mmCIF file with all atom_site columns, C-alpha atoms in Angstrom:
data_model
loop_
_atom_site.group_PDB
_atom_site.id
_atom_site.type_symbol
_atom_site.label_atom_id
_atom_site.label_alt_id
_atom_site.label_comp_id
_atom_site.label_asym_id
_atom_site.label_entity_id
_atom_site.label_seq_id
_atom_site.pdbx_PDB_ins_code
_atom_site.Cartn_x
_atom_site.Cartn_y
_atom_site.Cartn_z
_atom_site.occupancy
_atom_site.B_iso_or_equiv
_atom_site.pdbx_formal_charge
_atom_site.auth_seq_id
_atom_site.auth_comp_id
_atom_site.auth_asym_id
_atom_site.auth_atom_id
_atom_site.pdbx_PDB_model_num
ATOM 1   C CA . UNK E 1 1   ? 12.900 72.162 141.039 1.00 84.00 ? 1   UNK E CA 1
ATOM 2   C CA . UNK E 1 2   ? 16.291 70.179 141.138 1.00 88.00 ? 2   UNK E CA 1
ATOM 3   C CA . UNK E 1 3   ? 17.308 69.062 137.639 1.00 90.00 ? 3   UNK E CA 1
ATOM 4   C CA . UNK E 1 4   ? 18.609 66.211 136.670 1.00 88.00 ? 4   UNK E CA 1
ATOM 5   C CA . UNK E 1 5   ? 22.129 66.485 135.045 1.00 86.00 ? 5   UNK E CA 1
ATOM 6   C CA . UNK E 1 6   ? 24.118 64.191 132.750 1.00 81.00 ? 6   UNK E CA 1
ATOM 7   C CA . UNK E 1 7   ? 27.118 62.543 134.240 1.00 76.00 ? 7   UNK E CA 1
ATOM 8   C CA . UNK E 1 8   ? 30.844 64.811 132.956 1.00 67.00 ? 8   UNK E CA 1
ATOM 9   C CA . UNK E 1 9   ? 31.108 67.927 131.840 1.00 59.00 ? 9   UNK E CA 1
ATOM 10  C CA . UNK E 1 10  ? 29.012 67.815 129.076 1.00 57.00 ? 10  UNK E CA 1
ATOM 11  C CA . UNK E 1 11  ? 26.624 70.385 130.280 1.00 61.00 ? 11  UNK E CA 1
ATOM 12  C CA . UNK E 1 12  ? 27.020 73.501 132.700 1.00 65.00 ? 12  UNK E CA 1
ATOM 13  C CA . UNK E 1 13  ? 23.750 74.464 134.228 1.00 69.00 ? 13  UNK E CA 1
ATOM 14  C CA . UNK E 1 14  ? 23.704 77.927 135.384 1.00 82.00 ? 14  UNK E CA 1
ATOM 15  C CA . UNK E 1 15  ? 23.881 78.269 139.411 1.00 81.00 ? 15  UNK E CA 1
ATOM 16  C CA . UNK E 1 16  ? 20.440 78.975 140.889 1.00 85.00 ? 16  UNK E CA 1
ATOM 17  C CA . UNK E 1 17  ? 21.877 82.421 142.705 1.00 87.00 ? 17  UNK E CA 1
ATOM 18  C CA . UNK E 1 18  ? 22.855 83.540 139.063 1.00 89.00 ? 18  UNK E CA 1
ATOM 19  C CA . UNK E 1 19  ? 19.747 82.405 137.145 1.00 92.00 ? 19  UNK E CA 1
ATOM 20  C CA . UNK E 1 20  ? 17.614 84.668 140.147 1.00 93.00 ? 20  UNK E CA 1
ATOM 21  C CA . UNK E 1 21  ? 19.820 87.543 139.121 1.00 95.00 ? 21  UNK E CA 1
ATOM 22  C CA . UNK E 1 22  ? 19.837 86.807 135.746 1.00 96.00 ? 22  UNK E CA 1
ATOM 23  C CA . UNK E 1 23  ? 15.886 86.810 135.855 1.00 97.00 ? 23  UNK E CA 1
ATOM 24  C CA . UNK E 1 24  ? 15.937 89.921 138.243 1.00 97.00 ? 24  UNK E CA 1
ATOM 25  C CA . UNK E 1 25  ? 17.120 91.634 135.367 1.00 97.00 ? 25  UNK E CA 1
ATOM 26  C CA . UNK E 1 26  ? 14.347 90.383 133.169 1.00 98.00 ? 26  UNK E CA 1
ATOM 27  C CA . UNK E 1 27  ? 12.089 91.606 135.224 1.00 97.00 ? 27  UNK E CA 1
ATOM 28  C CA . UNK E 1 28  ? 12.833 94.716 134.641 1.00 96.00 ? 28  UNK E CA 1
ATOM 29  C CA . UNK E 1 29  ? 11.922 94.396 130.925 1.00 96.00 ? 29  UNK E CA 1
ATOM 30  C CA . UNK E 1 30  ? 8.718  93.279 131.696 1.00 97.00 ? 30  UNK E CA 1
ATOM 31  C CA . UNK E 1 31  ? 10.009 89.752 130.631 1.00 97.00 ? 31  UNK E CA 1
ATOM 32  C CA . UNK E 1 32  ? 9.220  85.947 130.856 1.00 97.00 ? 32  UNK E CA 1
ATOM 33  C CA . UNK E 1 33  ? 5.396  87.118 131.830 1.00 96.00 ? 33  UNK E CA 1
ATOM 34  C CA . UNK E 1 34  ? 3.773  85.937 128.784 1.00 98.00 ? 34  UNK E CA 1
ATOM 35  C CA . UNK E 1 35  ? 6.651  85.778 126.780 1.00 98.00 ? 35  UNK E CA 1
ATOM 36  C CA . UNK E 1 36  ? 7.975  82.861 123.722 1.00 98.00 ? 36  UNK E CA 1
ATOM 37  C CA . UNK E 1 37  ? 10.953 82.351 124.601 1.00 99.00 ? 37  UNK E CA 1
ATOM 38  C CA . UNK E 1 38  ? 13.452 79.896 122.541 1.00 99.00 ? 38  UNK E CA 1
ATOM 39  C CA . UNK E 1 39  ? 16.490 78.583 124.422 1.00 99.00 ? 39  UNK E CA 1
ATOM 40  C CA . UNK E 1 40  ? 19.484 77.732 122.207 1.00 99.00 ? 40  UNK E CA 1
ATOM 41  C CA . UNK E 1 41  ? 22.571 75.432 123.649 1.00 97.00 ? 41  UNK E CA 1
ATOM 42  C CA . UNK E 1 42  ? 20.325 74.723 126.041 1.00 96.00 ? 42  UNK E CA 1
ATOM 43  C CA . UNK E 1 43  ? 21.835 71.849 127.861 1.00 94.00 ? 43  UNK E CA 1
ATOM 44  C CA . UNK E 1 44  ? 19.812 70.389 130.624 1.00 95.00 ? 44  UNK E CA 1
ATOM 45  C CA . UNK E 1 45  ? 16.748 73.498 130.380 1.00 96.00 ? 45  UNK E CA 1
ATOM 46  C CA . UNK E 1 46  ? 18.291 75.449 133.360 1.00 95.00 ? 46  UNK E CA 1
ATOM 47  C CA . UNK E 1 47  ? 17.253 78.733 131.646 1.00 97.00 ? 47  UNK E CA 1
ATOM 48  C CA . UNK E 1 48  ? 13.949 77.886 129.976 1.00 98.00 ? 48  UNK E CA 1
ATOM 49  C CA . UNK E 1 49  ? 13.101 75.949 132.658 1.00 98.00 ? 49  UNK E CA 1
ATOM 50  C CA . UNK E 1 50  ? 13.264 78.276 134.624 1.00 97.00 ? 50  UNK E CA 1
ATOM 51  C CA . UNK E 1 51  ? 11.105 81.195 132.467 1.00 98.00 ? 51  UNK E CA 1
ATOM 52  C CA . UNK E 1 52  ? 8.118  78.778 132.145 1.00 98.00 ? 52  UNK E CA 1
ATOM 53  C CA . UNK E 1 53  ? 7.681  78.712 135.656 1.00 97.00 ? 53  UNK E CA 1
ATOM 54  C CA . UNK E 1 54  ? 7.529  82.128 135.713 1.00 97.00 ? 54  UNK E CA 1
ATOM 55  C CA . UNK E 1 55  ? 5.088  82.332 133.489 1.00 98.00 ? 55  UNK E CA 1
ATOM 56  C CA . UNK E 1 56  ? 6.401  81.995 129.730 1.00 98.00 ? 56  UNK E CA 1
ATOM 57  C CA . UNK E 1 57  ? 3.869  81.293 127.240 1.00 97.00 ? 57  UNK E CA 1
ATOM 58  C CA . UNK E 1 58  ? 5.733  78.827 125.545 1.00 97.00 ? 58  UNK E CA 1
ATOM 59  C CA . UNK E 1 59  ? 9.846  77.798 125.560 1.00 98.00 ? 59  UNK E CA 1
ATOM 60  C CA . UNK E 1 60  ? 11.453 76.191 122.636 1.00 98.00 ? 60  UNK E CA 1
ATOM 61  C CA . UNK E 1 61  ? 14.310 73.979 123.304 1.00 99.00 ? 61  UNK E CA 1
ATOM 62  C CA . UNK E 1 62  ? 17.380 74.275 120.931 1.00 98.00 ? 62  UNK E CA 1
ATOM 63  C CA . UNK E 1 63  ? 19.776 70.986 122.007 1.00 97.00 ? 63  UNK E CA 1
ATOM 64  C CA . UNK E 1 64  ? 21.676 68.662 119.921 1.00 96.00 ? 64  UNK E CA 1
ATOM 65  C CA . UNK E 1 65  ? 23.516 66.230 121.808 1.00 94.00 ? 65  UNK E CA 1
ATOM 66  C CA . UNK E 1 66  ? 21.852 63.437 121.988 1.00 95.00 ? 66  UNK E CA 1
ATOM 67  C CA . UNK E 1 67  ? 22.619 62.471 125.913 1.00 93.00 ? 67  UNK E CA 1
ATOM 68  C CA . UNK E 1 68  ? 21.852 65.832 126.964 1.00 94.00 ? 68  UNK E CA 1
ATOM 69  C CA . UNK E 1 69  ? 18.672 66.356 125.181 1.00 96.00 ? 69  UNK E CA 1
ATOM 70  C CA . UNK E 1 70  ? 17.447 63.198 126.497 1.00 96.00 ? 70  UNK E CA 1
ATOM 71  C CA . UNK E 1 71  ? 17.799 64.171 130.176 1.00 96.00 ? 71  UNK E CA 1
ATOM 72  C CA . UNK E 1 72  ? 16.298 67.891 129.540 1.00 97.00 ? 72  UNK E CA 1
ATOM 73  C CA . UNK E 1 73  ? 13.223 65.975 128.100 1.00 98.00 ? 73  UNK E CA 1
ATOM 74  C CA . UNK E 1 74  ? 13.061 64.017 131.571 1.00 97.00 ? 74  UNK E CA 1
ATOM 75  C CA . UNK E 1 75  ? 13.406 67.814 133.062 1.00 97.00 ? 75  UNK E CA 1
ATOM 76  C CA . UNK E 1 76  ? 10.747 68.803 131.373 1.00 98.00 ? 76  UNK E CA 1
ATOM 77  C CA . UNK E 1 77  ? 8.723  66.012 132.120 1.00 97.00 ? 77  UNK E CA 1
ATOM 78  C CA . UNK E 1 78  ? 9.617  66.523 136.106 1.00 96.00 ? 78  UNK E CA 1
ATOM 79  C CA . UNK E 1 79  ? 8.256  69.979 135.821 1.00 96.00 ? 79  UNK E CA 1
ATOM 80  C CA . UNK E 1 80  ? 5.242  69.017 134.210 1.00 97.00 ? 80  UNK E CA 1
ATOM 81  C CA . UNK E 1 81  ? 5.780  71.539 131.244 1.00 97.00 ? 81  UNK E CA 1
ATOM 82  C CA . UNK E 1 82  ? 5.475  69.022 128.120 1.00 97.00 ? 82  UNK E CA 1
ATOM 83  C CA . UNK E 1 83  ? 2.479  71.336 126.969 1.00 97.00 ? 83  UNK E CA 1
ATOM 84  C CA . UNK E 1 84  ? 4.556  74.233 127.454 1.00 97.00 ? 84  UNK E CA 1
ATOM 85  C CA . UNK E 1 85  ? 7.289  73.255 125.455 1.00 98.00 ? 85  UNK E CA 1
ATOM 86  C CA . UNK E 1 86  ? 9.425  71.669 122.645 1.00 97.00 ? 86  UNK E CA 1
ATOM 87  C CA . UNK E 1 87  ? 12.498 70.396 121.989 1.00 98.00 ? 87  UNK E CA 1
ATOM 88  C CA . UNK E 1 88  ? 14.548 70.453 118.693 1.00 98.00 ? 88  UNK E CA 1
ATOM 89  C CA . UNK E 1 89  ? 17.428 69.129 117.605 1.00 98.00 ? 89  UNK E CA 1
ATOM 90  C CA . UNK E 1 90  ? 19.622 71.128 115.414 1.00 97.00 ? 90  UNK E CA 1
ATOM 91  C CA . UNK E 1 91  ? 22.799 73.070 115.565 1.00 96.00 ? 91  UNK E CA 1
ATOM 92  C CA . UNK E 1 92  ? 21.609 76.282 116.546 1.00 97.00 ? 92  UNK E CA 1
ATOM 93  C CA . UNK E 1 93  ? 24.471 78.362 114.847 1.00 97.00 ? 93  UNK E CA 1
ATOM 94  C CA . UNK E 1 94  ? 22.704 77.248 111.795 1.00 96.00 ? 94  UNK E CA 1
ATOM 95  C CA . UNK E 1 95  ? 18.843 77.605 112.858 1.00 97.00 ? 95  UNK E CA 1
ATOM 96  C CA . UNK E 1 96  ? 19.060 79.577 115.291 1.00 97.00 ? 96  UNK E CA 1
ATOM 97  C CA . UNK E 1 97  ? 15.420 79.202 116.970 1.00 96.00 ? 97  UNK E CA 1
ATOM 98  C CA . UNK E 1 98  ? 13.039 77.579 114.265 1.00 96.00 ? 98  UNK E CA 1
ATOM 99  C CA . UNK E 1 99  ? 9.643  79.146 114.380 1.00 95.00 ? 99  UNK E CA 1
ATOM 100 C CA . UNK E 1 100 ? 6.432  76.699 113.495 1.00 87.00 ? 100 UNK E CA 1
ATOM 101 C CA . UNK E 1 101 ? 3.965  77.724 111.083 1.00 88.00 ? 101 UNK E CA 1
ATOM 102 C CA . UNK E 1 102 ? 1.578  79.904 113.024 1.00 88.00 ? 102 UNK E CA 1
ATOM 103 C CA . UNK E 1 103 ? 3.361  80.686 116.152 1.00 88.00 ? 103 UNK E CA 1
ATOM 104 C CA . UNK E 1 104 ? 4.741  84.034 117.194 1.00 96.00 ? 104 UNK E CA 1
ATOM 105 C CA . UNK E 1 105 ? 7.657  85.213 116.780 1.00 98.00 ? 105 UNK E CA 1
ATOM 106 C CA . UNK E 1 106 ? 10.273 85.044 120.215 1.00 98.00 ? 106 UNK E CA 1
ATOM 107 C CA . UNK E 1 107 ? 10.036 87.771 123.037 1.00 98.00 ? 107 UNK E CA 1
ATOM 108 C CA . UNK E 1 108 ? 13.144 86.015 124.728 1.00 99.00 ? 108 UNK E CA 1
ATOM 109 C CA . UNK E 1 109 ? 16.176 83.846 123.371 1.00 99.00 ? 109 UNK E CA 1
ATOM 110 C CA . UNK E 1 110 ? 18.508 82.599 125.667 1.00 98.00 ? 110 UNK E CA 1
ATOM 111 C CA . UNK E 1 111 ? 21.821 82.081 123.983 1.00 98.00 ? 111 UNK E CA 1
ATOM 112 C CA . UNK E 1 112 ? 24.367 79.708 125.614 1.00 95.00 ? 112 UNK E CA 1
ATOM 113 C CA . UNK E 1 113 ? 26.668 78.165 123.677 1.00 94.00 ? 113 UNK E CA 1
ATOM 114 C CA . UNK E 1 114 ? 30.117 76.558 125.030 1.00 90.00 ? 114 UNK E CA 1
ATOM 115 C CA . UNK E 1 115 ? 32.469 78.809 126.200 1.00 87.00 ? 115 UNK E CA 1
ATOM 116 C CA . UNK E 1 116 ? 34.583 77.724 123.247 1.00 87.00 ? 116 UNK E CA 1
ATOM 117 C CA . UNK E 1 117 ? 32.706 79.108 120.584 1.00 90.00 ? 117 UNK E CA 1
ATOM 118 C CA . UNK E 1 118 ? 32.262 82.057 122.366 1.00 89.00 ? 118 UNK E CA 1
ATOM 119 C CA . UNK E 1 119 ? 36.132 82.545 122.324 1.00 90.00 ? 119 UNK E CA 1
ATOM 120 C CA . UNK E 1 120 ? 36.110 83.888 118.241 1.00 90.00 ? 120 UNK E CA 1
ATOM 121 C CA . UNK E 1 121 ? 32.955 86.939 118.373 1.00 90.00 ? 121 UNK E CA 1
ATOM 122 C CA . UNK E 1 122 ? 34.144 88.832 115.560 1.00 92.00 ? 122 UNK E CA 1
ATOM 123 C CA . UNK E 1 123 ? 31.800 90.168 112.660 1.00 94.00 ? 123 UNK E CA 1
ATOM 124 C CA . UNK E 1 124 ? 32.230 86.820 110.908 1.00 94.00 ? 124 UNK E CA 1
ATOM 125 C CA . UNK E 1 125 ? 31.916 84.620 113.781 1.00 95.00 ? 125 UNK E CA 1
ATOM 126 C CA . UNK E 1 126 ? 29.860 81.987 114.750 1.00 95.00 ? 126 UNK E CA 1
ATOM 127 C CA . UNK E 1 127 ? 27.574 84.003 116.664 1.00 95.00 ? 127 UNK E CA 1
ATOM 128 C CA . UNK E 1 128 ? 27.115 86.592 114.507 1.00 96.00 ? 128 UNK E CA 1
ATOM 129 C CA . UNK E 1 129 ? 25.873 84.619 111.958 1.00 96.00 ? 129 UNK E CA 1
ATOM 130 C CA . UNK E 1 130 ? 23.824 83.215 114.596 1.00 97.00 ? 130 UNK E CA 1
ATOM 131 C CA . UNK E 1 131 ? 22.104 87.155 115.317 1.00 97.00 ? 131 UNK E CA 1
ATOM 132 C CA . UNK E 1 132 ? 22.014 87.377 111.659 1.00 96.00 ? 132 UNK E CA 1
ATOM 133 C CA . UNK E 1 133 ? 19.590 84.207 111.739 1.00 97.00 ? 133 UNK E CA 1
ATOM 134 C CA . UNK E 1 134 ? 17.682 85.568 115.176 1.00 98.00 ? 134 UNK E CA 1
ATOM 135 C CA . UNK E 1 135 ? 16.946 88.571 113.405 1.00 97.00 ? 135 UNK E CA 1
ATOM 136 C CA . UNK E 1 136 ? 13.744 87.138 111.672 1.00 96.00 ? 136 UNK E CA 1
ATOM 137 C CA . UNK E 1 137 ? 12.611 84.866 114.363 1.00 98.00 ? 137 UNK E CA 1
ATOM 138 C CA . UNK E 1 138 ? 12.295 87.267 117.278 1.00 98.00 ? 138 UNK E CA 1
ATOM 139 C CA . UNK E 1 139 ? 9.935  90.381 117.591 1.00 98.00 ? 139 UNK E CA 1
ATOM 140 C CA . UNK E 1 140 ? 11.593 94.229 116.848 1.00 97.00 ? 140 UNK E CA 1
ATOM 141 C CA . UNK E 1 141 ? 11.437 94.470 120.645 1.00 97.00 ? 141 UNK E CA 1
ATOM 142 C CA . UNK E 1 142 ? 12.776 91.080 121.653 1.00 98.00 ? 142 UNK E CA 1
ATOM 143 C CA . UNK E 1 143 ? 16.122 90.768 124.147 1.00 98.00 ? 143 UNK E CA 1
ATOM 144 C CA . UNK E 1 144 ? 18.372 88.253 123.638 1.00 99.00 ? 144 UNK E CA 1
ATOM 145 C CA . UNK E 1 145 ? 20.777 86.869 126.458 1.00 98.00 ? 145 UNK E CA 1
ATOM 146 C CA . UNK E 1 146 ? 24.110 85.892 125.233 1.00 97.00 ? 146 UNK E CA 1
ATOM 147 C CA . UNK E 1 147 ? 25.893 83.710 128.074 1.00 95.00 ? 147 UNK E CA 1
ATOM 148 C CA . UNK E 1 148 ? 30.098 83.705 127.443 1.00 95.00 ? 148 UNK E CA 1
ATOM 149 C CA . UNK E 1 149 ? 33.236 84.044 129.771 1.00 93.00 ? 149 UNK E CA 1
ATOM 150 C CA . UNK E 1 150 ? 33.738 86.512 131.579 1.00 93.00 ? 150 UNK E CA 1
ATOM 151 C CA . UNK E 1 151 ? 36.881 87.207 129.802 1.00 93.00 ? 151 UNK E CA 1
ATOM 152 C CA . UNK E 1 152 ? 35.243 87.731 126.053 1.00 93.00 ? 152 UNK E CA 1
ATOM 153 C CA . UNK E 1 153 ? 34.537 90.788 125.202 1.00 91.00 ? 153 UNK E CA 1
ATOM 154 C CA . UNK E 1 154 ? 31.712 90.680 122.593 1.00 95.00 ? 154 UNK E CA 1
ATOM 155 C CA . UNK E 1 155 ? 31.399 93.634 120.198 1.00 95.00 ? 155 UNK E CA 1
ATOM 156 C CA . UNK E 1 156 ? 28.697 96.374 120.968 1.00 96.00 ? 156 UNK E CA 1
ATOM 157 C CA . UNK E 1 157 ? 26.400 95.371 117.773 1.00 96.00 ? 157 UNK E CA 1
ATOM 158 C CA . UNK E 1 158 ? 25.909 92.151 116.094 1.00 96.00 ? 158 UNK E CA 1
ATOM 159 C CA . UNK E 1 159 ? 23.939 93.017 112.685 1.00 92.00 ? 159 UNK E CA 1
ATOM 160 C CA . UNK E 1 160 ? 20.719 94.643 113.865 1.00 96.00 ? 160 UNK E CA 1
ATOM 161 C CA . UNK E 1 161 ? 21.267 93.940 117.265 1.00 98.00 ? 161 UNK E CA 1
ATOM 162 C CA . UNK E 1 162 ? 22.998 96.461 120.168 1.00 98.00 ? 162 UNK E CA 1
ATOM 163 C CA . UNK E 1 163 ? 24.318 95.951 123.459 1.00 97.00 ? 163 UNK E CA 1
ATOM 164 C CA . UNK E 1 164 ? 21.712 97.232 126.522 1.00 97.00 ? 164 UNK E CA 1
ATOM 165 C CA . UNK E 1 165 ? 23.317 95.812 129.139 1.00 97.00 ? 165 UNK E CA 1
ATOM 166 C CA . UNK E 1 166 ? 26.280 93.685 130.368 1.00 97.00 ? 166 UNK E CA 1
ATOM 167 C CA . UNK E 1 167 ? 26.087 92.034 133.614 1.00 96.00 ? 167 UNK E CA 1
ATOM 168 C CA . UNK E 1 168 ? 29.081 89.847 135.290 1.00 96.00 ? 168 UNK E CA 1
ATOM 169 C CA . UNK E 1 169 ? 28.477 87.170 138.285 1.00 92.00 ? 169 UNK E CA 1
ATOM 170 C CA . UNK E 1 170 ? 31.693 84.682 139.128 1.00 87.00 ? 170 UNK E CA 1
ATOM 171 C CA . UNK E 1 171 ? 33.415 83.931 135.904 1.00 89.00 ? 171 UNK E CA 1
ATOM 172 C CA . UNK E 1 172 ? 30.945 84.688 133.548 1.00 92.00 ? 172 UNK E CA 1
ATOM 173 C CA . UNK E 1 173 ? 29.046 86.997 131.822 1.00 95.00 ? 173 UNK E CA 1
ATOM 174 C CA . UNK E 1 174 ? 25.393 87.776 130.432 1.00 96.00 ? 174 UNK E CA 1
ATOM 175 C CA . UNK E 1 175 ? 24.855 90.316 127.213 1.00 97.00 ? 175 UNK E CA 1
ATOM 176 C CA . UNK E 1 176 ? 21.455 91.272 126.879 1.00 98.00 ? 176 UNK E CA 1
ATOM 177 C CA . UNK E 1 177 ? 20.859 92.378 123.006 1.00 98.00 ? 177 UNK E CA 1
ATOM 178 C CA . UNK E 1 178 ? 17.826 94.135 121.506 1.00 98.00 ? 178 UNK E CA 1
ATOM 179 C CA . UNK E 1 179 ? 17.567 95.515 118.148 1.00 97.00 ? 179 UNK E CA 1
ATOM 180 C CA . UNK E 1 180 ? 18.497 98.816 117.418 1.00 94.00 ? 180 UNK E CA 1
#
């Protein structure tokens, strides 16, 4: 399916030959089959788009800009997935990926901030106070995907979460994370 961007920069989707290899490596762990999934940052739904039609159980949307959000809900809409999802606004540094009363917890989170906040990944950064959040909304065997530049280097363990893999395609780089 062909998603509909905003007009700029304010969104990056992911390119389609990197999202297959992306979820090529997914595979591998068995993953979206069945999955929850939450993704955070997540722009125009290129990534959770994409595991719901691959069979996700259900993908929670993490977006806050206002413009953006409003043309991944038309994305959604265009892929027929409104059952299949939801969309929240909040900053997901803070929230990371709200669970509702009753749900499971996540299998999956796709974590894609702007490159910017990627650039500061220390122990008291941004992101890992967002893995400190992530830690009770995702199940002990979750992996998370953490989307930055290819030129930060992330540290090896964020709270309870370790470093599996690191994968580079073009200028960037995916981090898959499980718990340790």
């Amino acid at each position: 399916m062909k998603l509909i961007s905003p007009k700029g920069d304010v969104s990056r989707p992911i390119l389609d030959r990197v999202k297959g290899s992306l979820f090529s490596v997914l595979y591998q762990y068995d993953l979206p089959e069945g999955a929850m999934v939450a993704d955070l940052f997540s722009g125009v739904g290129s990534l959770g788009l994409e595991a719901v039609s691959r069979g996700a159980e259900f993908v929670t949307f993490i977006e806050r800009d206002p413009k953006v959000r409003a043309t991944l809900i038309k994305n959604i809409e265009k892929g027929c997935f409104v059952e299949d999802t939801k969309v929240i606004s909040t900053n997901a540094f803070i929230s990371g990926a709200p669970l509702e009363y009753g749900k499971p917890k996540y299998n999956l989170v796709f974590v894609d901030p702007p490159y910017p906040m990627t650039m500061e990944n220390g122990p008291k950064s941004q992101l890992a106070g967002l893995m400190g959040v992530l830690k009770n909304q995702v199940t002990d065997d979750a992996l998370i995907s953490v989307r930055t530049d290819r030129k930060v280097h992330l540290l090896q363990q964020y709270g309870p979460f370790g470093i599996l893999e690191r994968r580079e395609w073009s200028s960037m780089q995916v981090s898959l994370f499980r718990k340790l």
